[in-house]
Short mmCIF file of C-alpha atoms in Angstrom, two decimals:
data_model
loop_
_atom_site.label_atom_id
_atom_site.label_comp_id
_atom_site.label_asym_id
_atom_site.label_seq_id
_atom_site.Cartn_x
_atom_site.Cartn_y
_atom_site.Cartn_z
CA UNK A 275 6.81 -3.88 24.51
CA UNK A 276 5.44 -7.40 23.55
CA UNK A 277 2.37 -8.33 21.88
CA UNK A 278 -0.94 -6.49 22.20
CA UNK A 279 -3.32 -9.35 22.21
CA UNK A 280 -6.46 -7.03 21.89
CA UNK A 281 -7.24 -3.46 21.58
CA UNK A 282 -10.55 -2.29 23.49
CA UNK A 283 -12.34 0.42 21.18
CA UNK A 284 -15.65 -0.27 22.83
CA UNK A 285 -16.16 3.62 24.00
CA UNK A 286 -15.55 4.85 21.09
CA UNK A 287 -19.17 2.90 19.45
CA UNK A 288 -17.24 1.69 16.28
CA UNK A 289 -16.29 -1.48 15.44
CA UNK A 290 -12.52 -1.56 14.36
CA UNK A 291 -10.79 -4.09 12.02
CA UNK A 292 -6.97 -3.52 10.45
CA UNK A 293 -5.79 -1.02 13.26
CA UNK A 294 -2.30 0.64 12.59
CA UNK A 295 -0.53 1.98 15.93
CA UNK A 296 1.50 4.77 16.31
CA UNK A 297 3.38 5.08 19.81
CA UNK A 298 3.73 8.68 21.57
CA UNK A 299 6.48 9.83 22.97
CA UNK A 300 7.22 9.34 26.95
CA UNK A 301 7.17 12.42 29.13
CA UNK A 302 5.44 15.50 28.44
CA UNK A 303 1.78 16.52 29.02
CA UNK A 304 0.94 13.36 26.71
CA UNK A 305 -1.99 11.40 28.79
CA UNK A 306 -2.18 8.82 26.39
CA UNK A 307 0.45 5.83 24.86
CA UNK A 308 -0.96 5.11 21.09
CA UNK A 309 -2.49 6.86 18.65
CA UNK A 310 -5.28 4.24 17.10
CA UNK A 311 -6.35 4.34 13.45
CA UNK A 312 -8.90 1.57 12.12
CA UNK A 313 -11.16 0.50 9.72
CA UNK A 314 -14.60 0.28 10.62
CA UNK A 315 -17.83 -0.95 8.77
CA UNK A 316 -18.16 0.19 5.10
CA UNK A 317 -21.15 2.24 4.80
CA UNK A 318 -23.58 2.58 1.19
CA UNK A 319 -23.53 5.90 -0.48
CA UNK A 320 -24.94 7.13 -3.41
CA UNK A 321 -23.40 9.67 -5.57
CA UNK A 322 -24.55 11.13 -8.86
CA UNK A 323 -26.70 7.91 -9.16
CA UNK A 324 -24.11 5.41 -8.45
CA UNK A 325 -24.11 3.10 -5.59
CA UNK A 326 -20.90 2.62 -3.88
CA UNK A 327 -19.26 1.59 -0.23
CA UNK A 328 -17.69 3.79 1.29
CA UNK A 329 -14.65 2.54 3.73
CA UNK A 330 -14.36 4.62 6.75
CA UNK A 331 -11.14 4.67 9.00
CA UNK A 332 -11.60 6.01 12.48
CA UNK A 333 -8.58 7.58 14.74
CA UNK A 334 -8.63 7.12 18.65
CA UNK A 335 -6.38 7.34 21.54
CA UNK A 336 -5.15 4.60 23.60
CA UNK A 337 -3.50 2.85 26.48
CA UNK A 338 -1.79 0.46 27.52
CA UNK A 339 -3.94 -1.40 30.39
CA UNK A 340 -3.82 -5.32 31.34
CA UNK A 341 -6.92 -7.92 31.21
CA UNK A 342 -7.19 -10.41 34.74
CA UNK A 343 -5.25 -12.25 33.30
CA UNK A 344 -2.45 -9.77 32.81
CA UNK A 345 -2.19 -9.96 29.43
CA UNK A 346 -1.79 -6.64 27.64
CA UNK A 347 -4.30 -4.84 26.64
CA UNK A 348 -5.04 -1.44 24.93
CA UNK A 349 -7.85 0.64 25.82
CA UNK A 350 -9.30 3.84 23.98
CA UNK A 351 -11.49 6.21 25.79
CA UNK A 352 -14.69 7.89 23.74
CA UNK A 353 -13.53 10.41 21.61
CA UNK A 354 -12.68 9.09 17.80
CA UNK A 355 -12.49 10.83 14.89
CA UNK A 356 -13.00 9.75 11.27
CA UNK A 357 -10.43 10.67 8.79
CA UNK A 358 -10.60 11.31 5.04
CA UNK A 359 -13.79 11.56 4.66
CA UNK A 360 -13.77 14.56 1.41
CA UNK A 361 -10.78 13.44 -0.26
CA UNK A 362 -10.60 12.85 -3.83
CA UNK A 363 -13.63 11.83 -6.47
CA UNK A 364 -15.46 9.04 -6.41
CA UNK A 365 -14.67 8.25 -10.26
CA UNK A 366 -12.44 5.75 -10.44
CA UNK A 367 -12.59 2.64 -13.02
CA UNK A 368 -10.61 -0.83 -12.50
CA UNK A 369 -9.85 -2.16 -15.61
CA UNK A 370 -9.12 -5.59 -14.40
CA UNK A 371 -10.76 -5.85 -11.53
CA UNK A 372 -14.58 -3.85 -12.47
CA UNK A 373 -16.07 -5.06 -9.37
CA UNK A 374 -13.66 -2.87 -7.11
CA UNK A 375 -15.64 -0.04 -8.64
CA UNK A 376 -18.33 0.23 -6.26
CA UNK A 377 -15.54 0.75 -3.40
CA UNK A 378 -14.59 4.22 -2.37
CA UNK A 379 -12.80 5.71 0.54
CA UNK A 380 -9.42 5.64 2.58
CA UNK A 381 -8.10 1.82 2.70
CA UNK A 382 -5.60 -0.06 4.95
CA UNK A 383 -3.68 2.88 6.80
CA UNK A 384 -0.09 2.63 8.39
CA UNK A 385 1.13 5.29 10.82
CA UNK A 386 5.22 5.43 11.28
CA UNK A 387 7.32 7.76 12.98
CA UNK A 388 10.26 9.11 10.18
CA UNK A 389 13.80 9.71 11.78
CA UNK A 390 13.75 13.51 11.89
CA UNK A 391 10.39 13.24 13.90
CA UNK A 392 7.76 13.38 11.43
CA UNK A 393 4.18 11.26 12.37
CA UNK A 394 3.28 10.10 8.54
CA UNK A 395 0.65 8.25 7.08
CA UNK A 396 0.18 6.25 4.05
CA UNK A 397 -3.12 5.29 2.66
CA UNK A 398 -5.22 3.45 -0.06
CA UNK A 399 -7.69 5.83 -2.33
CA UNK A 400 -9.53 5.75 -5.70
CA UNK A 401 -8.02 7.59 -8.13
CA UNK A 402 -9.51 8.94 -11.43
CA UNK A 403 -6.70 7.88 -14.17
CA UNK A 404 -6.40 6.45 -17.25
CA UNK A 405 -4.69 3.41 -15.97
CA UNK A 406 -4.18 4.01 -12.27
CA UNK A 407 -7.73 3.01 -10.15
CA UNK A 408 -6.30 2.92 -6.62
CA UNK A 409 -3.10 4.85 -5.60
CA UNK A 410 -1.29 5.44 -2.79
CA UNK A 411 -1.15 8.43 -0.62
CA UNK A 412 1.27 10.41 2.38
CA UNK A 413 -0.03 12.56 4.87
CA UNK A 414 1.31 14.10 7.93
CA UNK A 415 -0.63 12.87 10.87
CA UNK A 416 -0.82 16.36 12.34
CA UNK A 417 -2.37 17.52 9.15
CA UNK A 418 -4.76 15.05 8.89
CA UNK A 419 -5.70 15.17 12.59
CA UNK A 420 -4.80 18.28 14.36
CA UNK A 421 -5.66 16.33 17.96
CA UNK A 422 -2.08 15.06 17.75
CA UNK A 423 -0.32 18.04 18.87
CA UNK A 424 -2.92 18.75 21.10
CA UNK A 425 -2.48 15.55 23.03
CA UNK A 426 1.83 15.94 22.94
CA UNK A 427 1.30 19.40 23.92
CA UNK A 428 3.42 22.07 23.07
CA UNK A 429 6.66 21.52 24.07
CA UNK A 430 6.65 17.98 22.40
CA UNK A 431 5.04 19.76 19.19
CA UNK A 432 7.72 22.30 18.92
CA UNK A 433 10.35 19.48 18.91
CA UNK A 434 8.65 18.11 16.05
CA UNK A 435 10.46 19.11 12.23
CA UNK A 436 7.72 21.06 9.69
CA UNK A 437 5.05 19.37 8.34
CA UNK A 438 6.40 18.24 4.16
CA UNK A 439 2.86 16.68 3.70
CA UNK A 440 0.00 19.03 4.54
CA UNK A 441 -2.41 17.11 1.97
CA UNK A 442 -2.38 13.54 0.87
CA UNK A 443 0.41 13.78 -1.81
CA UNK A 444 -0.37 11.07 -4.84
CA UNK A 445 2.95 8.28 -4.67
CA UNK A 446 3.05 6.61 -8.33
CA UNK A 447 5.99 4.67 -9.89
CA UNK A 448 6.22 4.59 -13.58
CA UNK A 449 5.48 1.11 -14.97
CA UNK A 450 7.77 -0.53 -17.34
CA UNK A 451 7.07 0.12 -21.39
CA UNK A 452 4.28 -1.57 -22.59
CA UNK A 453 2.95 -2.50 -19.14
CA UNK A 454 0.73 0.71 -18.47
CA UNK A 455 -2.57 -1.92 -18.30
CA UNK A 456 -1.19 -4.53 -16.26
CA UNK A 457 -3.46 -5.30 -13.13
CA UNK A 458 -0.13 -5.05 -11.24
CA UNK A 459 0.19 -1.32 -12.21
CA UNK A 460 -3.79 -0.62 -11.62
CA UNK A 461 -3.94 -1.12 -8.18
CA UNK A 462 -1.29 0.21 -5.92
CA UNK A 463 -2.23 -1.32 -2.38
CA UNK A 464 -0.22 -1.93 0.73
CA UNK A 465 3.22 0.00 -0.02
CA UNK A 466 5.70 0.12 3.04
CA UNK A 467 7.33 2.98 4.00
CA UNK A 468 11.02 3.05 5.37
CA UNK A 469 14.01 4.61 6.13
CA UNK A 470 18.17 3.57 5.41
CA UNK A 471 20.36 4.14 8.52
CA UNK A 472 23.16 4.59 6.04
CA UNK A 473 21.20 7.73 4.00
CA UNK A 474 19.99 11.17 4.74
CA UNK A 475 17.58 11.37 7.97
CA UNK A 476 14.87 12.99 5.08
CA UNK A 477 15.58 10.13 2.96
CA UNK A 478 11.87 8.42 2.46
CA UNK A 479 11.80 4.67 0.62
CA UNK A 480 8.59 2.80 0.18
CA UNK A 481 8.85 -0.99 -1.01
CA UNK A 482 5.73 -1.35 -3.77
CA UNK A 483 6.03 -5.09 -3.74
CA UNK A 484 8.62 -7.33 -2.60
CA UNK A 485 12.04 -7.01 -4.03
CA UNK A 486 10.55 -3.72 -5.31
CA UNK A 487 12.32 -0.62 -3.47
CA UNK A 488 11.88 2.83 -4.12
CA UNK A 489 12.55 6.43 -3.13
CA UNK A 490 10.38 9.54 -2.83
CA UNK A 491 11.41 12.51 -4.79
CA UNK A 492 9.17 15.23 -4.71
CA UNK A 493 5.30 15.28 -4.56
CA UNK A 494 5.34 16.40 -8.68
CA UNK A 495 7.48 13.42 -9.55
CA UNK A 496 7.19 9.45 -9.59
CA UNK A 497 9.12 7.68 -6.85
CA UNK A 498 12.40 6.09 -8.37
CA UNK A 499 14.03 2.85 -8.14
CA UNK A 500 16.92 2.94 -5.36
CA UNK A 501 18.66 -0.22 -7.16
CA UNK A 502 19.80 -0.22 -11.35
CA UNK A 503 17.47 -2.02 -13.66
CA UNK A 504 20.54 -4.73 -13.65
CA UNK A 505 19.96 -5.19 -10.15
CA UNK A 506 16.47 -5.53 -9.85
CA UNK A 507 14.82 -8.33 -8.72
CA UNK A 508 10.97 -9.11 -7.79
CA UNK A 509 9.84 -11.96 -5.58
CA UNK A 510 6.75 -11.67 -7.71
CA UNK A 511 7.78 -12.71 -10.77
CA UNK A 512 9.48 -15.63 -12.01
CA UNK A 513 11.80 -17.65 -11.21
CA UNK A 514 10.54 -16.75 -7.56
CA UNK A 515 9.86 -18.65 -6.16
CA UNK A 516 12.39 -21.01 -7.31
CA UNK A 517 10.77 -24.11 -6.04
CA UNK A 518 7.42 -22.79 -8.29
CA UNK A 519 6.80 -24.73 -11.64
CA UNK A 520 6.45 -22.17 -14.56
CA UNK A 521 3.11 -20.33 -14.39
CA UNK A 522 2.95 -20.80 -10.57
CA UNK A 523 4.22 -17.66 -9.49
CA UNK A 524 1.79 -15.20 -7.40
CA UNK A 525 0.43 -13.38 -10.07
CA UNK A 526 -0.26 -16.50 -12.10
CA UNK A 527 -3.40 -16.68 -13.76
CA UNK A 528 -3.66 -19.97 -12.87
CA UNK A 529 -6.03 -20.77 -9.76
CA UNK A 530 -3.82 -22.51 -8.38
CA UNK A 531 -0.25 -20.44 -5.99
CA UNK A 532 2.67 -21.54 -4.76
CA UNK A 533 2.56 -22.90 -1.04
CA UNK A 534 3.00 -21.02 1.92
CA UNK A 535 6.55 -22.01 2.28
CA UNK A 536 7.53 -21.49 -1.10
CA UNK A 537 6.28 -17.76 -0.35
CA UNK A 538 8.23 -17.82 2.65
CA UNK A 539 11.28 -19.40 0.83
CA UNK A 540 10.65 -16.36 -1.85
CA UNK A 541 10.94 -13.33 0.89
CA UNK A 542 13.94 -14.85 2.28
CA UNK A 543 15.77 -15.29 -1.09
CA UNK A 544 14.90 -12.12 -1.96
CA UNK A 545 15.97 -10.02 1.42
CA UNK A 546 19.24 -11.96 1.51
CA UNK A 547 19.69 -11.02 -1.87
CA UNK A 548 18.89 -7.53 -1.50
CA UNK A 549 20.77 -6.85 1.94
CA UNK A 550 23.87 -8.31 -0.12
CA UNK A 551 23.61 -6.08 -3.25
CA UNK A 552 23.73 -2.97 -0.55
CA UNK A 553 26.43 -4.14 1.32
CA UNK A 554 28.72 -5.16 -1.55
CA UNK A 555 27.29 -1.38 -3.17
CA UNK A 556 28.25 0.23 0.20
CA UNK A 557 31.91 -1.48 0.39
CA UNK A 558 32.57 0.02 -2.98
CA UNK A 559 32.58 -3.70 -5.04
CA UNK A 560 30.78 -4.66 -7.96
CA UNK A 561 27.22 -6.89 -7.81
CA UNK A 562 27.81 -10.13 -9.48
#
């Protein structure tokens, strides 16, 4: 549908940063195009003693209107919703990073539709572990904001498959040996979510970090690796990317990172390299 220049949340009396946009389905008794979710202004709370900020996201419904100048533009009406808000404890400790401490609350949500219908959400939150300090998280959107089905209605509700995640289910990968304390392994931020065309429509995969592929098993067990240890590779680590001089690499300690092309040169090594591994795995010949 283009690019959506600006998103109008002005009714709803929050200010929104970091939206994530989930697009309803056509037809129905559905009065509305998107379903909105945002971060809005961290607010101070103080729990047992301790001062922290709490981050806030805020859901909304939208459409799709056009400025004078006909540039698109999406619109929310007044009703919003904040999401969240009584999940988890606010213990959490950040070996690495102790300043993160004082931040609590639901971080940098994405909304995506799954192939057999399910609206899903993945989220950042504290977590109280011995190495872990942020995780990731899955919800179903209806669970977490029973105004969806409402607004499809119930014909476009009954289409929909059960909901598999009626609470935010923890998503942890097991870090290599002797790499339990890395900062890498502390805080688990921005994982993607995604789906293979060639695999089962349940089939859920969730890229960590880039060149770093995995797939959801079960909400007791830690995601695993789709490709063999042998195959592995991280645009992360080093020799990505390959223009970078040793100790240059992203999570140098060095102040100094690689350009913004040598990043870009690093994501396209590594998807070319990935997409071949598959293809050569799904014709049945060997990975060099």
């Amino acid at each position: 549908m283009g690019f959506f220049n600006k998103i109008d949340a002005r009714q709803t009396g929050y200010q929104i940063m970091n939206p994530t946009l989930l697009e309803l389905p056509r037809g129905g008794n559905s009065s509305h195009d998107f379903l909105v979710i945002a971060r809005t202004k961290h607010i101070a709370k103080n729990i047992h003693g301790k001062q922290y900020q709490l981050a806030r996201q805020v859901a909304t419904f939208a459409n799709l209107t056009y400025d004078s100048f006909g540039r698109p533009l999406l619109k929310t009406g007044k009703w919003s919703k904040l999401l969240v808000e009584d999940f988890g404890d606010s213990e959490h400790h950040c070996k690495g990073e102790p300043n993160i401490d004082k931040y609590i609350g639901p971080e940098d949500m994405k909304l995506f539709w799954t192939r057999t219908g399910e609206p899903l959400l993945i989220f950042t939150h504290q977590v109280n572990d011995k190495n872990m300090c942020q995780g990731q998280f899955l919800i179903d959107v209806r669970a977490a904001l029973v105004e969806l089905e409402q607004i499809l209605g119930p014909e476009l509700s009954s289409l929909l498959p059960p909901i598999r995640f009626a609470s935010p289910a923890g998503l942890r990968r097991d870090a290599p040996p002797g790499q339990e304390n890395h900062r890498r392994y502390q805080r688990e931020k921005n994982w993607a979510p995604g789906q293979s065309p060639f695999s089962s429509e349940s089939e859920l995969l969730l890229m960590a970090e880039p060149g770093q592929l995995f797939r959801w098993i079960s909400n007791d067990e830690p995601v695993e690796l789709v490709l063999g240890a042998k195959d592995q590779r991280s645009a992360v680590e080093e020799p990505y990317p390959a223009t970078a001089k040793p100790g240059e690499t992203w999570h140098s300690r060095r102040k100094g990172h690689v350009s913004q092309t040598g990043r870009t040169r690093s994501c396209l090594a590594w998807y070319n390299g990935v997409k071949t591994r598959l293809l050569r795995r799904l014709h049945g010949t060997t990975v060099e």
